[in-house]
mmCIF file of C-alpha atoms in Angstrom:
data_model
loop_
_atom_site.group_PDB
_atom_site.id
_atom_site.type_symbol
_atom_site.label_atom_id
_atom_site.label_comp_id
_atom_site.label_asym_id
_atom_site.label_seq_id
_atom_site.Cartn_x
_atom_site.Cartn_y
_atom_site.Cartn_z
ATOM 1 C CA UNK I 29 4.771 27.578 -6.040
ATOM 2 C CA UNK I 30 6.368 24.403 -4.670
ATOM 3 C CA UNK I 31 5.644 25.452 -1.074
ATOM 4 C CA UNK I 32 2.019 26.058 -2.003
ATOM 5 C CA UNK I 33 1.759 22.553 -3.456
ATOM 6 C CA UNK I 34 3.265 21.086 -0.272
ATOM 7 C CA UNK I 35 0.841 22.957 1.989
ATOM 8 C CA UNK I 36 -2.188 22.143 -0.166
ATOM 9 C CA UNK I 37 -1.489 18.442 -0.605
ATOM 10 C CA UNK I 38 -0.511 17.941 3.031
ATOM 11 C CA UNK I 39 -3.752 19.598 4.095
ATOM 12 C CA UNK I 40 -5.761 17.325 1.825
ATOM 13 C CA UNK I 41 -4.168 14.077 2.991
ATOM 14 C CA UNK I 42 -3.847 14.942 6.663
ATOM 15 C CA UNK I 43 -7.127 16.591 7.533
ATOM 16 C CA UNK I 44 -8.231 16.707 11.144
ATOM 17 C CA UNK I 45 -8.572 13.108 12.278
ATOM 18 C CA UNK I 46 -11.111 14.193 14.916
ATOM 19 C CA UNK I 47 -13.680 14.401 12.130
ATOM 20 C CA UNK I 48 -12.702 11.079 10.579
ATOM 21 C CA UNK I 49 -14.985 8.102 10.271
ATOM 22 C CA UNK I 50 -12.247 5.550 10.775
ATOM 23 C CA UNK I 51 -13.500 2.761 13.003
ATOM 24 C CA UNK I 52 -11.371 0.209 14.860
ATOM 25 C CA UNK I 53 -11.920 -3.419 13.877
ATOM 26 C CA UNK I 54 -10.676 -6.317 15.975
ATOM 27 C CA UNK I 55 -10.008 -9.517 14.067
ATOM 28 C CA UNK I 56 -7.728 -12.541 14.187
ATOM 29 C CA UNK I 57 -5.398 -14.556 12.017
ATOM 30 C CA UNK I 58 -4.669 -17.881 13.642
ATOM 31 C CA UNK I 59 -4.252 -17.117 17.341
ATOM 32 C CA UNK I 60 -3.036 -13.541 16.801
ATOM 33 C CA UNK I 61 -5.273 -10.617 17.788
ATOM 34 C CA UNK I 62 -5.163 -7.880 15.152
ATOM 35 C CA UNK I 63 -6.458 -4.306 15.166
ATOM 36 C CA UNK I 64 -7.336 -2.768 11.830
ATOM 37 C CA UNK I 65 -9.223 0.365 10.826
ATOM 38 C CA UNK I 66 -12.164 0.651 8.460
ATOM 39 C CA UNK I 67 -13.767 3.641 6.806
ATOM 40 C CA UNK I 68 -16.821 3.278 4.608
ATOM 41 C CA UNK I 69 -17.334 4.973 1.296
ATOM 42 C CA UNK I 70 -18.812 8.446 1.443
ATOM 43 C CA UNK I 71 -20.719 7.638 -1.748
ATOM 44 C CA UNK I 72 -23.342 4.968 -2.313
ATOM 45 C CA UNK I 73 -22.578 2.409 -5.012
ATOM 46 C CA UNK I 74 -24.187 -0.843 -6.044
ATOM 47 C CA UNK I 75 -20.712 -2.176 -6.840
ATOM 48 C CA UNK I 76 -19.198 -1.382 -3.392
ATOM 49 C CA UNK I 77 -15.571 -1.020 -4.526
ATOM 50 C CA UNK I 78 -13.014 -1.682 -1.817
ATOM 51 C CA UNK I 79 -9.392 -0.839 -1.115
ATOM 52 C CA UNK I 80 -7.144 -2.815 1.207
ATOM 53 C CA UNK I 81 -4.372 -0.547 2.498
ATOM 54 C CA UNK I 82 -1.109 -2.040 3.797
ATOM 55 C CA UNK I 83 0.859 0.520 5.843
ATOM 56 C CA UNK I 84 4.608 1.072 6.141
ATOM 57 C CA UNK I 85 6.884 -0.817 8.516
ATOM 58 C CA UNK I 86 5.956 1.107 11.673
ATOM 59 C CA UNK I 87 2.362 -0.056 11.268
ATOM 60 C CA UNK I 88 -0.838 1.984 11.022
ATOM 61 C CA UNK I 89 0.213 5.638 10.996
ATOM 62 C CA UNK I 90 -1.082 9.119 10.199
ATOM 63 C CA UNK I 91 -0.095 8.698 6.555
ATOM 64 C CA UNK I 92 -2.216 5.582 6.046
ATOM 65 C CA UNK I 93 -5.140 7.125 7.947
ATOM 66 C CA UNK I 94 -5.060 10.264 5.818
ATOM 67 C CA UNK I 95 -4.953 8.321 2.568
ATOM 68 C CA UNK I 96 -7.806 6.066 3.699
ATOM 69 C CA UNK I 97 -9.938 9.129 4.450
ATOM 70 C CA UNK I 98 -9.302 10.615 1.024
ATOM 71 C CA UNK I 99 -10.097 7.361 -0.750
ATOM 72 C CA UNK I 100 -13.362 7.016 1.162
ATOM 73 C CA UNK I 101 -14.379 10.463 -0.088
ATOM 74 C CA UNK I 102 -13.741 9.251 -3.636
ATOM 75 C CA UNK I 103 -16.197 6.383 -3.200
ATOM 76 C CA UNK I 104 -14.245 3.427 -1.800
ATOM 77 C CA UNK I 105 -14.605 1.296 1.305
ATOM 78 C CA UNK I 106 -11.110 1.178 2.842
ATOM 79 C CA UNK I 107 -9.599 -1.206 5.370
ATOM 80 C CA UNK I 108 -6.151 -0.535 6.853
ATOM 81 C CA UNK I 109 -4.527 -3.845 7.735
ATOM 82 C CA UNK I 110 -2.699 -4.653 10.949
ATOM 83 C CA UNK I 111 0.125 -7.005 10.042
ATOM 84 C CA UNK I 112 1.935 -7.315 13.378
ATOM 85 C CA UNK I 113 -0.862 -7.662 15.946
ATOM 86 C CA UNK I 114 -1.139 -7.004 19.654
ATOM 87 C CA UNK I 115 2.101 -7.434 21.559
ATOM 88 C CA UNK I 116 4.208 -7.060 18.433
ATOM 89 C CA UNK I 117 3.977 -3.380 17.511
ATOM 90 C CA UNK I 118 7.433 -1.879 16.876
ATOM 91 C CA UNK I 119 8.504 0.997 19.099
ATOM 92 C CA UNK I 120 11.235 2.246 16.761
ATOM 93 C CA UNK I 121 12.702 1.704 13.320
ATOM 94 C CA UNK I 122 15.063 -0.970 14.606
ATOM 95 C CA UNK I 123 12.188 -3.104 15.824
ATOM 96 C CA UNK I 124 10.211 -2.296 12.678
ATOM 97 C CA UNK I 125 13.088 -3.538 10.540
ATOM 98 C CA UNK I 126 13.146 -6.871 12.363
ATOM 99 C CA UNK I 127 9.373 -7.311 12.151
ATOM 100 C CA UNK I 128 9.200 -6.363 8.488
ATOM 101 C CA UNK I 129 12.213 -8.555 7.738
ATOM 102 C CA UNK I 130 10.445 -11.552 9.236
ATOM 103 C CA UNK I 131 7.447 -11.172 6.934
ATOM 104 C CA UNK I 132 9.547 -10.480 3.872
ATOM 105 C CA UNK I 133 11.422 -13.721 4.517
ATOM 106 C CA UNK I 134 8.338 -15.675 5.581
ATOM 107 C CA UNK I 135 6.216 -14.495 2.704
ATOM 108 C CA UNK I 136 3.492 -17.110 3.209
ATOM 109 C CA UNK I 137 2.869 -15.730 6.721
ATOM 110 C CA UNK I 138 2.658 -12.242 5.193
ATOM 111 C CA UNK I 139 0.164 -13.454 2.605
ATOM 112 C CA UNK I 140 -2.006 -14.992 5.348
ATOM 113 C CA UNK I 141 -2.055 -11.716 7.296
ATOM 114 C CA UNK I 142 -2.982 -9.822 4.149
ATOM 115 C CA UNK I 143 -5.725 -12.304 3.303
ATOM 116 C CA UNK I 144 -7.162 -12.018 6.830
ATOM 117 C CA UNK I 145 -7.434 -8.231 6.378
ATOM 118 C CA UNK I 146 -8.945 -8.727 2.938
ATOM 119 C CA UNK I 147 -11.700 -10.857 4.464
ATOM 120 C CA UNK I 148 -12.416 -8.110 7.018
ATOM 121 C CA UNK I 149 -12.782 -5.561 4.235
ATOM 122 C CA UNK I 150 -15.405 -7.794 2.623
ATOM 123 C CA UNK I 151 -17.186 -8.301 5.960
ATOM 124 C CA UNK I 152 -17.298 -4.513 6.317
ATOM 125 C CA UNK I 153 -19.197 -4.088 3.063
ATOM 126 C CA UNK I 154 -16.819 -4.202 0.096
ATOM 127 C CA UNK I 155 -17.605 -6.391 -2.905
ATOM 128 C CA UNK I 156 -15.241 -9.382 -2.724
ATOM 129 C CA UNK I 157 -14.740 -9.246 -6.499
ATOM 130 C CA UNK I 158 -14.160 -5.491 -6.713
ATOM 131 C CA UNK I 159 -11.075 -4.794 -4.574
ATOM 132 C CA UNK I 160 -7.618 -3.287 -5.097
ATOM 133 C CA UNK I 161 -4.767 -3.614 -2.589
ATOM 134 C CA UNK I 162 -2.403 -0.666 -2.131
ATOM 135 C CA UNK I 163 0.700 -0.478 0.024
ATOM 136 C CA UNK I 164 3.436 1.886 1.144
ATOM 137 C CA UNK I 165 7.096 0.937 1.783
ATOM 138 C CA UNK I 166 6.823 -2.412 3.633
ATOM 139 C CA UNK I 167 3.181 -2.471 2.602
ATOM 140 C CA UNK I 168 4.273 -1.899 -0.970
ATOM 141 C CA UNK I 169 6.235 -5.141 -0.743
ATOM 142 C CA UNK I 170 3.129 -6.740 0.742
ATOM 143 C CA UNK I 171 0.795 -5.962 -2.126
ATOM 144 C CA UNK I 172 3.235 -7.671 -4.477
ATOM 145 C CA UNK I 173 2.948 -10.740 -2.251
ATOM 146 C CA UNK I 174 -0.834 -10.454 -2.600
ATOM 147 C CA UNK I 175 -0.343 -10.636 -6.374
ATOM 148 C CA UNK I 176 2.150 -13.496 -6.145
ATOM 149 C CA UNK I 177 -0.157 -15.370 -3.779
ATOM 150 C CA UNK I 178 -3.133 -14.927 -6.116
ATOM 151 C CA UNK I 179 -5.280 -13.280 -3.465
ATOM 152 C CA UNK I 180 -8.668 -12.106 -4.688
ATOM 153 C CA UNK I 181 -7.815 -8.570 -5.764
ATOM 154 C CA UNK I 182 -8.335 -6.954 -9.159
ATOM 155 C CA UNK I 183 -5.170 -4.910 -8.915
ATOM 156 C CA UNK I 184 -2.327 -3.876 -6.662
ATOM 157 C CA UNK I 185 -0.541 -0.536 -6.349
ATOM 158 C CA UNK I 186 2.837 -0.252 -4.616
ATOM 159 C CA UNK I 187 4.290 3.084 -3.492
ATOM 160 C CA UNK I 188 8.046 3.214 -2.767
ATOM 161 C CA UNK I 189 7.885 -0.476 -1.887
ATOM 162 C CA UNK I 190 10.467 -3.214 -2.083
ATOM 163 C CA UNK I 191 10.194 -5.129 -5.342
ATOM 164 C CA UNK I 192 12.362 -8.181 -4.811
ATOM 165 C CA UNK I 193 11.812 -11.745 -3.682
ATOM 166 C CA UNK I 194 14.128 -14.613 -2.868
ATOM 167 C CA UNK I 195 15.943 -15.756 -5.995
ATOM 168 C CA UNK I 196 14.974 -19.363 -5.232
ATOM 169 C CA UNK I 197 11.306 -18.539 -5.838
ATOM 170 C CA UNK I 198 10.258 -19.163 -9.414
ATOM 171 C CA UNK I 199 8.541 -16.486 -11.437
ATOM 172 C CA UNK I 200 4.877 -17.479 -11.630
ATOM 173 C CA UNK I 201 1.933 -16.095 -13.637
ATOM 174 C CA UNK I 202 0.588 -12.791 -12.294
ATOM 175 C CA UNK I 203 -3.118 -12.422 -13.031
ATOM 176 C CA UNK I 204 -3.862 -9.145 -11.236
ATOM 177 C CA UNK I 205 -3.048 -5.715 -12.675
ATOM 178 C CA UNK I 206 0.070 -4.087 -11.204
ATOM 179 C CA UNK I 207 0.987 -0.420 -10.655
ATOM 180 C CA UNK I 208 4.403 0.489 -9.237
ATOM 181 C CA UNK I 209 5.003 4.104 -8.148
ATOM 182 C CA UNK I 210 8.722 4.476 -7.576
ATOM 183 C CA UNK I 211 11.080 7.255 -6.564
ATOM 184 C CA UNK I 212 13.676 7.650 -9.305
ATOM 185 C CA UNK I 213 16.388 8.262 -6.677
ATOM 186 C CA UNK I 214 15.300 5.646 -4.101
ATOM 187 C CA UNK I 215 18.587 4.247 -2.703
ATOM 188 C CA UNK I 216 16.938 1.249 -1.046
ATOM 189 C CA UNK I 217 15.876 -0.486 -4.262
ATOM 190 C CA UNK I 218 18.820 -1.541 -6.408
ATOM 191 C CA UNK I 219 18.977 -1.634 -10.194
ATOM 192 C CA UNK I 220 19.309 -5.413 -9.979
ATOM 193 C CA UNK I 221 16.136 -5.626 -7.885
ATOM 194 C CA UNK I 222 14.265 -3.475 -10.387
ATOM 195 C CA UNK I 223 15.524 -5.560 -13.305
ATOM 196 C CA UNK I 224 14.545 -8.814 -11.574
ATOM 197 C CA UNK I 225 11.090 -7.449 -10.790
ATOM 198 C CA UNK I 226 10.497 -6.348 -14.352
ATOM 199 C CA UNK I 227 11.607 -9.758 -15.604
ATOM 200 C CA UNK I 228 9.193 -11.359 -13.139
ATOM 201 C CA UNK I 229 6.368 -9.292 -14.598
ATOM 202 C CA UNK I 230 7.329 -10.264 -18.140
ATOM 203 C CA UNK I 231 7.666 -13.935 -17.261
ATOM 204 C CA UNK I 232 4.312 -13.796 -15.474
ATOM 205 C CA UNK I 233 2.680 -12.127 -18.492
ATOM 206 C CA UNK I 234 1.372 -9.486 -16.123
ATOM 207 C CA UNK I 235 -0.508 -6.318 -17.013
ATOM 208 C CA UNK I 236 1.904 -3.966 -15.261
ATOM 209 C CA UNK I 237 3.247 -0.444 -15.288
ATOM 210 C CA UNK I 238 6.063 1.241 -13.373
ATOM 211 C CA UNK I 239 6.194 5.009 -12.990
ATOM 212 C CA UNK I 240 9.320 6.859 -11.839
ATOM 213 C CA UNK I 241 9.134 10.225 -10.070
ATOM 214 C CA UNK I 242 12.010 12.663 -10.464
ATOM 215 C CA UNK I 243 13.929 13.843 -7.385
ATOM 216 C CA UNK I 244 11.997 11.371 -5.228
ATOM 217 C CA UNK I 245 13.524 8.932 -2.757
ATOM 218 C CA UNK I 246 11.982 6.412 -0.355
ATOM 219 C CA UNK I 247 8.801 7.427 1.551
ATOM 220 C CA UNK I 248 8.047 10.232 -0.896
ATOM 221 C CA UNK I 249 4.311 10.141 -0.072
ATOM 222 C CA UNK I 250 4.725 10.706 3.681
ATOM 223 C CA UNK I 251 4.942 14.315 4.954
ATOM 224 C CA UNK I 252 6.374 13.016 8.237
ATOM 225 C CA UNK I 253 9.458 11.684 6.416
ATOM 226 C CA UNK I 254 11.136 15.111 6.350
ATOM 227 C CA UNK I 255 12.603 16.874 3.343
ATOM 228 C CA UNK I 256 16.249 15.762 3.245
ATOM 229 C CA UNK I 257 16.760 13.468 0.246
ATOM 230 C CA UNK I 258 20.309 12.699 1.400
ATOM 231 C CA UNK I 259 18.826 10.543 4.189
ATOM 232 C CA UNK I 260 17.337 8.247 1.572
ATOM 233 C CA UNK I 261 13.766 8.768 2.764
ATOM 234 C CA UNK I 262 11.962 12.104 2.361
ATOM 235 C CA UNK I 263 8.633 13.617 1.412
ATOM 236 C CA UNK I 264 8.193 15.002 -2.078
ATOM 237 C CA UNK I 265 4.907 16.870 -2.490
ATOM 238 C CA UNK I 266 4.953 16.855 -6.277
ATOM 239 C CA UNK I 267 5.658 13.122 -6.496
ATOM 240 C CA UNK I 268 3.059 12.447 -3.791
ATOM 241 C CA UNK I 269 0.367 14.319 -5.699
ATOM 242 C CA UNK I 270 1.268 12.793 -9.046
ATOM 243 C CA UNK I 271 1.321 9.275 -7.632
ATOM 244 C CA UNK I 272 -2.081 9.804 -5.995
ATOM 245 C CA UNK I 273 -3.402 11.010 -9.350
ATOM 246 C CA UNK I 274 -1.953 7.914 -11.009
ATOM 247 C CA UNK I 275 -3.604 5.755 -8.358
ATOM 248 C CA UNK I 276 -6.980 7.306 -9.152
ATOM 249 C CA UNK I 277 -6.525 6.568 -12.859
ATOM 250 C CA UNK I 278 -5.634 2.975 -11.983
ATOM 251 C CA UNK I 279 -8.656 2.574 -9.704
ATOM 252 C CA UNK I 280 -10.983 4.036 -12.319
ATOM 253 C CA UNK I 281 -9.697 1.482 -14.834
ATOM 254 C CA UNK I 282 -9.670 -1.579 -12.581
ATOM 255 C CA UNK I 283 -12.677 -1.203 -10.270
ATOM 256 C CA UNK I 284 -16.371 -0.785 -10.940
ATOM 257 C CA UNK I 285 -17.725 2.341 -9.230
#
């Protein structure tokens, strides 16, 4: 049964990209050339709901492309952000760690890159007042920065993302709705980080929810992460499907279709 779920869900999320409608979009933030991807909604809607997708630390990958395709079929315009830009794409996890670390430390620069992508999503047809930002791993940390920076999004959804921020930053009001999808066994997010995040949400009087998935570690939504939980990052088909279902419930509540 479990193998059947893995095969089915992987097939849904990672359909043949040759038939995709993802289109490259060149844009800039400051002097940096950026290369995002956009896919329009497969369904017509007067409300033009949009989703800004922030990928994991290696940048735009098959996982983010597959998710964008599925969300477009459900009726959303989707833009996959390019955070690093030309000349800065990591070639391996070591380089990705350094790049991601820079933006986590320099959160205002991260917020500017996210906002630049948000503007491109609107230019591509999404309603500026009907957008949710979602992110995975490094991108999951990014959508929290979108909330902290009061970017114009109705909600944010973070999947196996980092939750912390520098302790010197004060907890501020959080006006956007927040969904956190978290692997119950994720070794990269400490109990202290979780506790600090939850306190931040309470202090900010946020409308938030945090869902834990059993037997799931980091990267549980990505089939390319392997299946060995002992490595700290692994795919979990059941958690991936459940979290995608929870995302759809969140989108149905927050956005106008």
